[in-house]
Coordinates of C-alpha atoms in Angstrom, one line a residue:
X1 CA -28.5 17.4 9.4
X2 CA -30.7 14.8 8.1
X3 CA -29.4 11.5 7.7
X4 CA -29.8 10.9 4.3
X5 CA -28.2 14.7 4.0
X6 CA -24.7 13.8 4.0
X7 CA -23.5 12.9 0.6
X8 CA -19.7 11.9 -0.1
X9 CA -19.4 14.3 -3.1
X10 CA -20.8 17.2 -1.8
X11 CA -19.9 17.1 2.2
X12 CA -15.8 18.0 2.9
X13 CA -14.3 14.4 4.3
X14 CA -11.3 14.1 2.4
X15 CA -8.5 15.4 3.7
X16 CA -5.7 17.4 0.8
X17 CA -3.0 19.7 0.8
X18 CA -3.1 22.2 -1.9
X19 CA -0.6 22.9 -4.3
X20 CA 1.4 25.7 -4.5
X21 CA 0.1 29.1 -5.8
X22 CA -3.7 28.2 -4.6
X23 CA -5.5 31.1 -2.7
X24 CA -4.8 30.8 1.1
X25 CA -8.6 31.0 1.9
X26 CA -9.1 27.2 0.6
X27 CA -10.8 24.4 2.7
X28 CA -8.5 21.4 4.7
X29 CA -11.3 18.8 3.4
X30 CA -13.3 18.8 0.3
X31 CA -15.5 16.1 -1.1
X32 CA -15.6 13.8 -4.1
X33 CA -17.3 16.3 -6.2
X34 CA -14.5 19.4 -5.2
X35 CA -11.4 16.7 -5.4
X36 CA -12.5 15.5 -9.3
X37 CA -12.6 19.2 -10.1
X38 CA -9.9 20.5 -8.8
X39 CA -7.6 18.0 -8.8
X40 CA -4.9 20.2 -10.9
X41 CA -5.0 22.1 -7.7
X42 CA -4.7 19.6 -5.2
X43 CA -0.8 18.5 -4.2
X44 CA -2.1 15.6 -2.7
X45 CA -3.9 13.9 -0.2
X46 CA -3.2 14.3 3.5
X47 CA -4.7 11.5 4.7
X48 CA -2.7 10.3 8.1
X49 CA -3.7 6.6 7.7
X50 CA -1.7 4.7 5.3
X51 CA -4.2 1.9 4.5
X52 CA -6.5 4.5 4.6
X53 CA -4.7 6.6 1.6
X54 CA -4.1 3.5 -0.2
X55 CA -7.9 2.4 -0.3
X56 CA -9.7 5.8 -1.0
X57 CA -6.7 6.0 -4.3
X58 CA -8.3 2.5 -5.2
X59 CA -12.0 4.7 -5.2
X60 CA -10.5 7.7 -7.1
X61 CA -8.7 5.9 -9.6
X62 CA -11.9 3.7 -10.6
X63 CA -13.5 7.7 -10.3
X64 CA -11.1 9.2 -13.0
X65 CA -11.3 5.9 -14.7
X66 CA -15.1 6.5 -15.4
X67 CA -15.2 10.3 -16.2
X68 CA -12.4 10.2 -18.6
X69 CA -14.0 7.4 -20.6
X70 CA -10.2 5.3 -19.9
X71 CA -11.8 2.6 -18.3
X72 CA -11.8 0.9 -21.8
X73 CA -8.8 0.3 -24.2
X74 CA -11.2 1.8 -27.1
X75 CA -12.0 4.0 -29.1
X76 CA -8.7 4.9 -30.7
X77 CA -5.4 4.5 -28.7
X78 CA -5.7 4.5 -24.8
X79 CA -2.2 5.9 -24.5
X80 CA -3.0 8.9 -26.8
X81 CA -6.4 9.6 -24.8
X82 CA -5.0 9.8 -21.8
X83 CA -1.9 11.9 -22.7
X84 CA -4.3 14.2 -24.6
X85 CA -6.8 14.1 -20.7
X86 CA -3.0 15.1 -19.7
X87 CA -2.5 18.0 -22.1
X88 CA -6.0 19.5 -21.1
X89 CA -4.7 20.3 -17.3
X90 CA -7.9 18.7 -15.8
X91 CA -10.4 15.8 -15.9
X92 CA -13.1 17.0 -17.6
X93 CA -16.0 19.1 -16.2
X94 CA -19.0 18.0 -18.0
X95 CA -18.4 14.1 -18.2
X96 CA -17.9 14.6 -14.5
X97 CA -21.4 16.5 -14.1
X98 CA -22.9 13.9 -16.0
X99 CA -21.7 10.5 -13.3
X100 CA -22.8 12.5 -10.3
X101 CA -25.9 13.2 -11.7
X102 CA -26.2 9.5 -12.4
X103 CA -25.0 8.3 -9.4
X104 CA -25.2 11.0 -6.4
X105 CA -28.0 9.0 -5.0
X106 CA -25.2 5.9 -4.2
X107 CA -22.9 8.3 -2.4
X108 CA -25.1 8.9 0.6
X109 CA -23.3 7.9 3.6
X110 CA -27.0 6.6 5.7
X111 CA -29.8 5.9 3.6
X112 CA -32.4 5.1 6.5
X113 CA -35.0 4.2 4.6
X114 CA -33.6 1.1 3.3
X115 CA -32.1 2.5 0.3
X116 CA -28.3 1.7 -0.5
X117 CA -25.7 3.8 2.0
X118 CA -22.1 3.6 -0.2
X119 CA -19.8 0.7 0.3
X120 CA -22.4 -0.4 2.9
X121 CA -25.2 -3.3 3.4
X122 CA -28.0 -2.0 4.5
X123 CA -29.4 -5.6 4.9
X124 CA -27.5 -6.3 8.2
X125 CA -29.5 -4.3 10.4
X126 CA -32.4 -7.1 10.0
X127 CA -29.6 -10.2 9.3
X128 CA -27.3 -9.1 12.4
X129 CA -27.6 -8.5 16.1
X130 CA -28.4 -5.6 17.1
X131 CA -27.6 -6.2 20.9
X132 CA -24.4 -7.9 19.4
X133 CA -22.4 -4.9 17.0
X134 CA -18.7 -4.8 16.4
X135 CA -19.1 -1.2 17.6
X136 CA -17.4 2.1 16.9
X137 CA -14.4 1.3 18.4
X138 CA -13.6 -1.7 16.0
X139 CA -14.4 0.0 13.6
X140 CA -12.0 2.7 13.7
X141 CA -8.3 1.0 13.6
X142 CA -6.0 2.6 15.5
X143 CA -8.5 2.3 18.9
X144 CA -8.1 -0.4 21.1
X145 CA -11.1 -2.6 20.8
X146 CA -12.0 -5.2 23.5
X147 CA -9.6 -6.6 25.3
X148 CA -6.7 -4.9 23.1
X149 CA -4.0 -3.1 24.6
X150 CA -4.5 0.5 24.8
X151 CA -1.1 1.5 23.2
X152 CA -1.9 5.3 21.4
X153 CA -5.4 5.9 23.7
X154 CA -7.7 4.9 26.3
X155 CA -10.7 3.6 25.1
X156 CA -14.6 2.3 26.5
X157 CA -16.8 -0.2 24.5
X158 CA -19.3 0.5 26.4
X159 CA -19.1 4.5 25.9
X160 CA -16.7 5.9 22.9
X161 CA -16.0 8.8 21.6
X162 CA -18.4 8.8 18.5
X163 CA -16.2 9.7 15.1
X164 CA -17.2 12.3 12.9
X165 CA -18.4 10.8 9.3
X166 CA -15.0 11.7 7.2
X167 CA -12.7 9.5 9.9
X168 CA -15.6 6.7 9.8
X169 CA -15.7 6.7 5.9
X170 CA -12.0 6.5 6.0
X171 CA -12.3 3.5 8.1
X172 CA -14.9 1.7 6.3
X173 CA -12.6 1.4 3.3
X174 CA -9.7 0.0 6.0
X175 CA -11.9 -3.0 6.4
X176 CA -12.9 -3.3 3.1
X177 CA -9.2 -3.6 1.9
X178 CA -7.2 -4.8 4.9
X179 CA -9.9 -6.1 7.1
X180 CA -9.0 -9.8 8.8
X181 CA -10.0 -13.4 8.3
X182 CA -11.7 -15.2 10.7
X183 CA -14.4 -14.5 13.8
X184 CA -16.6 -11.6 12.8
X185 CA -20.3 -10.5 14.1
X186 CA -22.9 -13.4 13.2
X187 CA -24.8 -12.9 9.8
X188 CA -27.7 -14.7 9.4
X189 CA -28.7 -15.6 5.7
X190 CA -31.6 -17.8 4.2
X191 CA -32.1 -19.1 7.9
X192 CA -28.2 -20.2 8.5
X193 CA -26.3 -18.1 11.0
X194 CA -22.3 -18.2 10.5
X195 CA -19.5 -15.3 11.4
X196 CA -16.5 -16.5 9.6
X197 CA -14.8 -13.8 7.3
X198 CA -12.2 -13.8 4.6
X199 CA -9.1 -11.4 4.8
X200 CA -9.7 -8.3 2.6
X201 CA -7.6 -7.9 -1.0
X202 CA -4.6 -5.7 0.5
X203 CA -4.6 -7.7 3.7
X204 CA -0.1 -7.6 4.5
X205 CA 0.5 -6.1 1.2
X206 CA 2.9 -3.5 0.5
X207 CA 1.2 -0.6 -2.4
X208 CA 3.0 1.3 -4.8
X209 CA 1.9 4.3 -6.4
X210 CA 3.2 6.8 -9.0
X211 CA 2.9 10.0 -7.8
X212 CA 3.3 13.6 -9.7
X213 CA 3.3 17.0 -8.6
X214 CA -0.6 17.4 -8.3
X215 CA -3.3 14.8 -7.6
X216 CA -4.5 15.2 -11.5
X217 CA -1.3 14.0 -12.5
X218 CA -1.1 10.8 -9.6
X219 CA -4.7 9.9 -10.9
X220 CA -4.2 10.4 -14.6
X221 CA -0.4 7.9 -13.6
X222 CA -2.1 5.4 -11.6
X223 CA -4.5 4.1 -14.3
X224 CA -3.8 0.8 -16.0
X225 CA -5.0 0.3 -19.7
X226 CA -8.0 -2.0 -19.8
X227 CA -7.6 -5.6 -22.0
X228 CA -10.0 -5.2 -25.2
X229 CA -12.4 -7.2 -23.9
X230 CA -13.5 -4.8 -20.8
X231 CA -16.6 -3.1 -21.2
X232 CA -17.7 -0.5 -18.7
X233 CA -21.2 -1.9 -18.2
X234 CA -19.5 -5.6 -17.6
X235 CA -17.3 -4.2 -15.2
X236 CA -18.7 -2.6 -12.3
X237 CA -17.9 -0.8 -9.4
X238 CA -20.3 -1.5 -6.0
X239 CA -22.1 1.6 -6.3
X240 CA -23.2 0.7 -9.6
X241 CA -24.5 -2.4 -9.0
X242 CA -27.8 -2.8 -9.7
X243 CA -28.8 -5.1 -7.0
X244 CA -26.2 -6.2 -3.4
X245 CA -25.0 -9.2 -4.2
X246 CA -26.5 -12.7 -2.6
X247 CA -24.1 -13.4 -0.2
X248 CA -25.5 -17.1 0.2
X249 CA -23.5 -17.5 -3.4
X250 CA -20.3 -17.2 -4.6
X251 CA -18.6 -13.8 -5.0
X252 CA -19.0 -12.1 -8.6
X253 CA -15.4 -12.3 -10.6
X254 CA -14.0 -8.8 -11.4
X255 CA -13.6 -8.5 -15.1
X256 CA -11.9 -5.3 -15.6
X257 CA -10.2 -2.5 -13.9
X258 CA -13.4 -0.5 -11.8
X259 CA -14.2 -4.0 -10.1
X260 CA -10.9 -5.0 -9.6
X261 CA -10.1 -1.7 -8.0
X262 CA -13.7 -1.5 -6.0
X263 CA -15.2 -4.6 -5.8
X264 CA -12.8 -7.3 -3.9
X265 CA -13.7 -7.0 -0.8
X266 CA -14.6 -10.0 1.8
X267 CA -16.5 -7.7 4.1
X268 CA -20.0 -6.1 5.0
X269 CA -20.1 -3.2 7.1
X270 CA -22.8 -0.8 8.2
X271 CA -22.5 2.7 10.0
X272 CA -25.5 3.4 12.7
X273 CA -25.6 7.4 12.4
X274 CA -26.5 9.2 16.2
X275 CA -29.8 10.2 17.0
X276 CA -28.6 13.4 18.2
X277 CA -25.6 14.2 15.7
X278 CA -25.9 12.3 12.6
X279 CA -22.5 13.9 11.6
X280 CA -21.4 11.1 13.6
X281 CA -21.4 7.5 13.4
X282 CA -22.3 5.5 17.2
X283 CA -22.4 1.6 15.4
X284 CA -21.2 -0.5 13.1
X285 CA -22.2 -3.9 12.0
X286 CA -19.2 -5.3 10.8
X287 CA -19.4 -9.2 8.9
X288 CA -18.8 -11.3 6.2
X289 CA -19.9 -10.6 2.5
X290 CA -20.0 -13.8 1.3
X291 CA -20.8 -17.3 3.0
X292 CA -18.7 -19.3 0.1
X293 CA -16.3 -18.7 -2.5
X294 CA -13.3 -16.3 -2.6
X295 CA -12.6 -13.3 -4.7
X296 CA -8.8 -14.0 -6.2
X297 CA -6.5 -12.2 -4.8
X298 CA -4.8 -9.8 -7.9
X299 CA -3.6 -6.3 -8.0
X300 CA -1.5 -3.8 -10.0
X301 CA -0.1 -2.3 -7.4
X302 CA 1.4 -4.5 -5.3
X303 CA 4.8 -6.6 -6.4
X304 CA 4.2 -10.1 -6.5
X305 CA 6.4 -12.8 -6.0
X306 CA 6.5 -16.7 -6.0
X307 CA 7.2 -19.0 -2.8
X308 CA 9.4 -21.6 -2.5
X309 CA 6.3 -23.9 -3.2
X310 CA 5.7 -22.1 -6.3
X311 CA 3.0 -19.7 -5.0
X312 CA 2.5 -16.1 -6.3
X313 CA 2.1 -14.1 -3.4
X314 CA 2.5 -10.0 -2.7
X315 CA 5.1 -8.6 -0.8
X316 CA 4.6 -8.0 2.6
X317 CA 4.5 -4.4 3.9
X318 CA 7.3 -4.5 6.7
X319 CA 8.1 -1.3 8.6
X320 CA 11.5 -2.2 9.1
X321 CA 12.2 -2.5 5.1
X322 CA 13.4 0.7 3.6
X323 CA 11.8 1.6 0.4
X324 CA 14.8 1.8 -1.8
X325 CA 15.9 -1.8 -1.4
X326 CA 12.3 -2.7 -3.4
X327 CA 13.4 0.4 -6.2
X328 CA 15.2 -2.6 -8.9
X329 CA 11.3 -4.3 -8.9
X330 CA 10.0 -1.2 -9.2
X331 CA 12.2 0.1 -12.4
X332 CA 13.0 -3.0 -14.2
X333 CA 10.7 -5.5 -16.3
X334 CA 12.6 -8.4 -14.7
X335 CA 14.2 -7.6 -11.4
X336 CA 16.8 -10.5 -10.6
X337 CA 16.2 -12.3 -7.5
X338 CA 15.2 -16.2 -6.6
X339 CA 11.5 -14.8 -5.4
X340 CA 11.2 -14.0 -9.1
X341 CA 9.7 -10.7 -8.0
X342 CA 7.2 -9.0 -10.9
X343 CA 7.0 -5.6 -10.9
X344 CA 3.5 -3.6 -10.7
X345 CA 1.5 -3.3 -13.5
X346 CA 1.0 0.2 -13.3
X347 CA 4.2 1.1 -13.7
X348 CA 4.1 0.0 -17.4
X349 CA 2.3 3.1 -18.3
X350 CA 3.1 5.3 -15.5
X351 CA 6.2 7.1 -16.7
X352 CA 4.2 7.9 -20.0
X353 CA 2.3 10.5 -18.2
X354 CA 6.0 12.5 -16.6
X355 CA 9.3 11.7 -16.1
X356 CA 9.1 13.2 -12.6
X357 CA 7.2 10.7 -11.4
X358 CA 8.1 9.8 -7.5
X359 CA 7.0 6.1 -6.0
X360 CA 4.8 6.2 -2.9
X361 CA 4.5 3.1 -0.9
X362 CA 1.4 2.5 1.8
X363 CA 0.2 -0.7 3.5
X364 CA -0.2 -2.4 6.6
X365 CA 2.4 -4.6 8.4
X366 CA -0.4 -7.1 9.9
X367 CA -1.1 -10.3 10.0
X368 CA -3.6 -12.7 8.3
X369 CA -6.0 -12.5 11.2
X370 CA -6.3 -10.2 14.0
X371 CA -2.7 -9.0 14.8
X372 CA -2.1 -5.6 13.6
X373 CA 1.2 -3.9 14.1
X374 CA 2.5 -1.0 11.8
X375 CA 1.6 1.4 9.2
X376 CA 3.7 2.0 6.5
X377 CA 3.8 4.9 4.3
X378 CA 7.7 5.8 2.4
X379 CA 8.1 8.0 -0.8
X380 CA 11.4 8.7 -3.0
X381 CA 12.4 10.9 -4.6
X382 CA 11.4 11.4 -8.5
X383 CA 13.0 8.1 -9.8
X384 CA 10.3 6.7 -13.0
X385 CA 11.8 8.6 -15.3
X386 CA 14.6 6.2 -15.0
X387 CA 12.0 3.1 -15.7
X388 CA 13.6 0.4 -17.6
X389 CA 11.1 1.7 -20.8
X390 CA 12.9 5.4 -20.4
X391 CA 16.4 4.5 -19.2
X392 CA 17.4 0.7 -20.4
X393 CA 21.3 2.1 -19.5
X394 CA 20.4 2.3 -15.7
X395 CA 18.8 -0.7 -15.4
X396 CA 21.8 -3.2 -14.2
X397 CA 23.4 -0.1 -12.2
X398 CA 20.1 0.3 -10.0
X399 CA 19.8 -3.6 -9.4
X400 CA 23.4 -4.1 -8.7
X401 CA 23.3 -0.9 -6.2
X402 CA 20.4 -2.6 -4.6
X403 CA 22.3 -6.2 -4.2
X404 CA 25.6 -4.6 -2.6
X405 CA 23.1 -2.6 0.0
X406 CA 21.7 -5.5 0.6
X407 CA 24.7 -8.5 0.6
X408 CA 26.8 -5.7 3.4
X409 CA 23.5 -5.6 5.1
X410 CA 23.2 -9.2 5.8
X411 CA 27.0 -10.1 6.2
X412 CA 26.7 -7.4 9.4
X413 CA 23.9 -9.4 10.7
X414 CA 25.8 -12.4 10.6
X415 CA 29.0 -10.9 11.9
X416 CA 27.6 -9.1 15.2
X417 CA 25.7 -12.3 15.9
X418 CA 28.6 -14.2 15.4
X419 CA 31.0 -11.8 17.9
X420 CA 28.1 -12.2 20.4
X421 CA 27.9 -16.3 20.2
X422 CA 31.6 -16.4 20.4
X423 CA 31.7 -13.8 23.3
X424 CA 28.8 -15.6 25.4
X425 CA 30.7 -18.9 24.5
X426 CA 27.2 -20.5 23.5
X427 CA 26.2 -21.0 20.1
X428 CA 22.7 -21.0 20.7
X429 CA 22.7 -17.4 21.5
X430 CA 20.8 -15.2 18.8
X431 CA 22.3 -11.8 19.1
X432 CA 19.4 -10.2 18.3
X433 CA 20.2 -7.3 20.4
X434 CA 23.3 -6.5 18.5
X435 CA 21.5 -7.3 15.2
X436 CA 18.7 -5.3 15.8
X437 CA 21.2 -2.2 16.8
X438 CA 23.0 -2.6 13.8
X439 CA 20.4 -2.7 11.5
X440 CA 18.9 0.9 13.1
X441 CA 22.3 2.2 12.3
X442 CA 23.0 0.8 8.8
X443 CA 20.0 0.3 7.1
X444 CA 19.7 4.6 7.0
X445 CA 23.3 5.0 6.2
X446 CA 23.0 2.4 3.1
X447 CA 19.6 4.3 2.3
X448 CA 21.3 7.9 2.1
X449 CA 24.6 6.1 -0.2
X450 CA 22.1 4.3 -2.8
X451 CA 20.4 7.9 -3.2
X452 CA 23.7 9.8 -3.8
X453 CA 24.6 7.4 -6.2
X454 CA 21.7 6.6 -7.9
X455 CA 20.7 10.4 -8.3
X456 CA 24.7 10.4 -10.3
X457 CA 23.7 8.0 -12.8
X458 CA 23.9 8.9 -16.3
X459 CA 20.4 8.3 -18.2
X460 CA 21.7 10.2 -21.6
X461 CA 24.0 6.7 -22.9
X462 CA 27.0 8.7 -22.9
X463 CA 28.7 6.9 -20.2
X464 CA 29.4 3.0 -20.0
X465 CA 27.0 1.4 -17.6
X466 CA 25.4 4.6 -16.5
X467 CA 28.1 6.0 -15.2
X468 CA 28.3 3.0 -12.0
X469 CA 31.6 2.1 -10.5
X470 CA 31.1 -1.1 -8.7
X471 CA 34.3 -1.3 -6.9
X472 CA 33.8 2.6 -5.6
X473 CA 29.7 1.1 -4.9
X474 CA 31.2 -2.4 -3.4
X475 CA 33.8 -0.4 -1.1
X476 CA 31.6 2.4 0.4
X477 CA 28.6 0.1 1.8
X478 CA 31.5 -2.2 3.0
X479 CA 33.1 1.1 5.0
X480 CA 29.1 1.7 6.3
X481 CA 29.2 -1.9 7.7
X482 CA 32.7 -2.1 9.1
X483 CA 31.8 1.0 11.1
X484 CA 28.7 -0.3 12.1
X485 CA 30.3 -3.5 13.1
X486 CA 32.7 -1.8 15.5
X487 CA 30.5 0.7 16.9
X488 CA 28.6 -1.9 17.8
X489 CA 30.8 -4.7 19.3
X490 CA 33.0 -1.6 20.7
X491 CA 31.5 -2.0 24.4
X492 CA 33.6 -5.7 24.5
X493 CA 36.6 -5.3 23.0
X494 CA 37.9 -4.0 26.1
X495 CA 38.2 -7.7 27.2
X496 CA 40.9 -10.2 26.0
X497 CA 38.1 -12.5 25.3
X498 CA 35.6 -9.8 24.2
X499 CA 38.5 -8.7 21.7
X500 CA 39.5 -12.1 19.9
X501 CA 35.3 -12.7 19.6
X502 CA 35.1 -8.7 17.2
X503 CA 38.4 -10.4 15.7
X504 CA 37.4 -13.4 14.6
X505 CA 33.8 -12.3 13.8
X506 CA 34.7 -9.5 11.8
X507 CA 35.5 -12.3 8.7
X508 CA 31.8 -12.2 8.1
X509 CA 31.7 -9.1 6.9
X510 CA 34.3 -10.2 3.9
X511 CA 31.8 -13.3 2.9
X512 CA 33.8 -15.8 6.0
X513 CA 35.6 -18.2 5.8
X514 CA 35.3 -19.7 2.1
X515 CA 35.7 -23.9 1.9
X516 CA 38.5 -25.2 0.3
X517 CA 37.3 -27.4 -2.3
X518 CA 37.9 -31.1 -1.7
X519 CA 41.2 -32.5 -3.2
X520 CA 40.7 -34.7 -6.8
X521 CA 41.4 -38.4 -5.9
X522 CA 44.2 -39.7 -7.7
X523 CA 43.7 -41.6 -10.8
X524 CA 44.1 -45.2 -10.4

C-alpha cells in the first residue's frame, strides 16, 4: 500500500460496536466516511482508550457539525434544525458526499511528498532531528518510553513493535489533547532551536458527554449552538486551514465551535510510515506548535470551577471519584458548592434531542507534565431527562442526595483516622491505610444507594420534593458508614485499648464533638 494510499475516511481505523438488529456480517472498524453514514447504526464507539474516545468525539462532533450545516446559529432556529436532522434518522448523505469531496485530500494519514498528512506537520522532518525522534514508543501512551517503568509491557526504544495506522491515529489525537508541558524534541524555527511545549487543552480534565442509544443520536446531543456571530469560513478546523500556521507567532484564537473543538492544541507531531509496511507507523517527531503565546484553555465539556484564588479551572479526572457524586453539576444550572462549579455547556441543549440521554465521562488522571497515572472512563445510567430544564422538581433532591453521600463519606475518613491516631497513641499518624480501606468499601455502597433512590424520584410534580425523604436518605448512608466503620476498626477492638480508640472515634461519624458556644459576659 502506497503511502499516500491510506486515507482516514475510506481505510477501517475506528473501532464501533453496532447496534442491535444490524446484520452479523458487519466490520469491527470502519472509517470516517462509513461512521458519518451509518451512524444510526452504530451503538457506539469501542475505542479502549479513554483519552482516546474523548479526542476522536471532539473530531466527529466538529464532522456532524459541518455536514449538517449546525455549525452556525442561522438560518432559521438552530434548535428546530437539528431536531428536524433528528427526525430524518441520519446525517444527511449528500451534504456528506459533498465535504469529502472537498476535503478527502486532508485526510491522508502520510503525504510524502510534502503535502499536508491530517493533524500532522509535515515541516518537522526538515525543522527536527532526525537522529533525535520521540519514537514510536512515546508516541503510543500506554508503552513505557525511556527510562519508564514497564508496568502493562516490556518495551525497546531501540526496536519496538511498529503500531498499525488506526492505534497510531488514535494516539496522535492523545497528544494533541492531553499531551504534557515541558521538554519535548528540539524544533528549529527561523534559525532558533527551543523544545519547550505547552500542556494540551484536556490535559487533567475530566469530559462529559451525552450519550443516546446510537452514535447518530450522541453526535446530533453533543453539539453546542454557535453565538450569531460564528461563521463557518471564520471558524476553522486544522484540515481546513489554508496554510500551517507560523509557529514563530502566536497561536490563532478559536472563534467558534470547529476550532474550539479541533484546533487547541499545543503540539506538532509527525508519523514516519515503514519502508516495508506502510500500514505501519516506525517514527514520530513529536514538539511544540508554537514558540510563544497560549491558546486559552475553554471547553463545553468539561465542568469548571473557581480556586480559592479565584481561578476558573476544570475538574480533575480522578479515578478514585465515582461518577455520581459530579451528577448535581451535571443536572442543575447552579450546583451548590464553595468551588462554584458550572455545569457543561453542552448539556444546555442536550436533553432537547432525548430524554434517555446517559452521561459518559473520559479523561486522564495525569499530571501537568510528564506523570501519567489512570484512565478514566464511567457512564450512568439514562439520567438528562431529569436536567433541571426537564425536571425543575428533582433538582434539590439530586443535589441534596449527592451532599449526604458525600458529608457520611468524609465523616468516615475522619473517624477511622481518628480510631487509628488514638490506637497508635500518636497524633501524627495519618491512617491512611484504614482510610483508603474504607473508602474501597463505601464509596460503591453509597454509589449503589444514590441510584436506587435517585431512579424513585418523581419527575411528574405530583409528589412534594420529588418524592425525597431526607431523614430515610440521611439515615441509610449513615447505616453504610457505621458498617464500614466497624468492619474496618474490627481487627482492634479486641484490645481494651484498641476498644475505647473505635469508641471514642466513632463520634466522628455523628459530626464530633460540637463546641459549646462561649458563655455572654455579664453586663456591667
Amino acid at each position: 500500500m502506497p503511502t499516500s494510499v491510506y486515507n482516514l475516511f475510506d481505510e477501517p481505523w475506528i473501532p464501533i460496536r453496532w447496534a442491535p438488529g444490524v446484520p452479523e456480517d458487519r466490520p469491527e472498524q470502519v472509517g470516517l466516511q462509513d461512521l458519518l453514514l451509518r451512524s444510526a447504526d452504530i451503538a457506539t464507539l469501542a475505542i479502549a482508550d479513554p483519552p482516546a474516545h474523548s479526542a476522536l468525539l471532539r473530531i466527529l462532533y466538529a464532522l456532524t457539525a459541518r455536514v449538517t450545516g449546525l455549525d452556525e446559529a442561522s438560518p432559521g432556529n438552530w434548535t428546530g434544525r437539528r431536531l428536524k436532522i433528528l427526525d430524518a434518522g441520519q446525517l444527511p448523505r449528500e451534504e456528506i458526499d459533498n465535504y469529502i469531496a472537498r476535503y478527502r485530500h486532508r485526510f491522508f494519514l502520510h503525504d510524502p511528498e510534502g503535502g499536508r498528512p491530517w493533524m500532522q506537520d509535515a515541516r518537522l522532518a526538515e525543522q527536527c532531528d532526525a537522529d533525535n525522534t520521540a519514537g514510536v514508543n512515546k508516541l503510543i501512551v500506554t508503552r513505557p518510553a525511556g527510562n519508564s517503568h514497564a508496568w502493562f509491557r516490556h518495551g525497546s526504544d531501540a526496536r519496538p513493535d511498529l503500531p498499525a495506522a488506526p492505534e497510531a491515529v488514535l494516539n496522535l489525537l492523545v497528544w494533541h489533547y492531553y499531551g504534557p508541558s515541558g521538554r519535548c524534541s528540539a524544533r528549529e524555527v527561523n534559525g532558533v532551536k527551543t523544545a519547550s511545549t505547552t500542556a494540551g487543552p484536556l490535559r487533567t480534565a475530566l469530559s462529559y458527554h451525552p450519550e443516546g442509544e446510537t452514535l447518530f443520536e450522541t453526535l446530533l446531543a453533543g453539539l453546542v449552538q454557535p453565538p450569531q456571530t460564528v461563521r463557518r469560513e471564520g471558524d476553522p478546523c486544522p484540515w481546513e486551514w489554508e496554510e500551517l500556521p507560523d509557529p514563530d507567532k502566536a497561536p490563532r484564537l478559536p472563534t467558534g465551535p470547529c476550532s474550539r473543538l479541533t484546533a487547541c492544541s499545543q503540539h506538532a507531531l509527525l508519523l514516519v510510515p515503514d519502508d516495508n509496511s506502510p500500514q505501519l507507523v516506525r517514527d514520530a517527531y513529536i514538539t511544540w506548535a508554537y514558540r510563544t503565546g497560549r491558546i486559552p484553555r475553554d471547553d463545553n465539556y468539561l465542568i469548571w470551577q473557581v480556586s480559592q484564588q479565584g481561578n476558573r479551572y476544570p475538574r480533575p479526572a480522578s479515578a478514585r471519584r465515582a461518577l455520581w457524586r459530579d451528577l448535581d453539576a451535571l443536572l442543575l444550572k447552579e450546583p451548590p458548592g464553595t468551588a462554584q462549579p458550572e455545569r457543561p455547556k453542552v448539556f444546555e441543549y442536550a436533553s432537547e434531542v432525548s430524554e434517555n440521554l446517559r452521561v459518559r465521562a473520559l479523561g486522564f488522571e495525569q499530571e501537568g507534565q510528564a506523570k501519567d497515572t489512570q484512565f478514566v472512563d464511567a457512564s450512568t445510567p439514562p439520567v438528562l431527562g431529569l436536567a433541571e430544564e426537564e425536571a425543575p422538581e428533582t433538582a434539590p433532591a439530586v443535589g441534596r442526595m449527592r451532599q449526604l453521600g458525600e458529608l457520611y463519606g468524609r465523616r468516615l475518613e475522619r473517624a477511622v483516622k481518628r480510631a487509628w491516631a488514638e490506637y497508635t497513641n500518636d497524633a501524627k499518624a495519618n491512617g491512611d491505610t484504614w482510610a483508603s480501606e474504607a473508602a474501597a468499601r463505601y464509596w460503591p455502597d453509597a454509589e449503589a444507594e444514590f441510584w436506587h433512590r435517585f431512579r424513585r424520584l418523581d419527575r411528574t410534580g405530583q409528589e412534594p420534593n420529588a418524592g425525597f425523604d431526607s431523614a430515610a436518605t440521611r439515615a441509610a448512608f449513615l447505616r453504610l458508614a457505621t458498617d464500614t466503620y466497624e468492619t474496618v476498626t474490627a481487627s482492634i477492638t479486641r484490645t481494651q485499648r484498641g476498644a475505647k480508640a473505635v469508641s471514642n472515634a466513632r463520634i466522628e461519624l455523628f459530626g464530633g464533638v460540637r463546641k459549646k458556644k462561649a458563655a455572654s459576659a455579664p453586663a456591667a
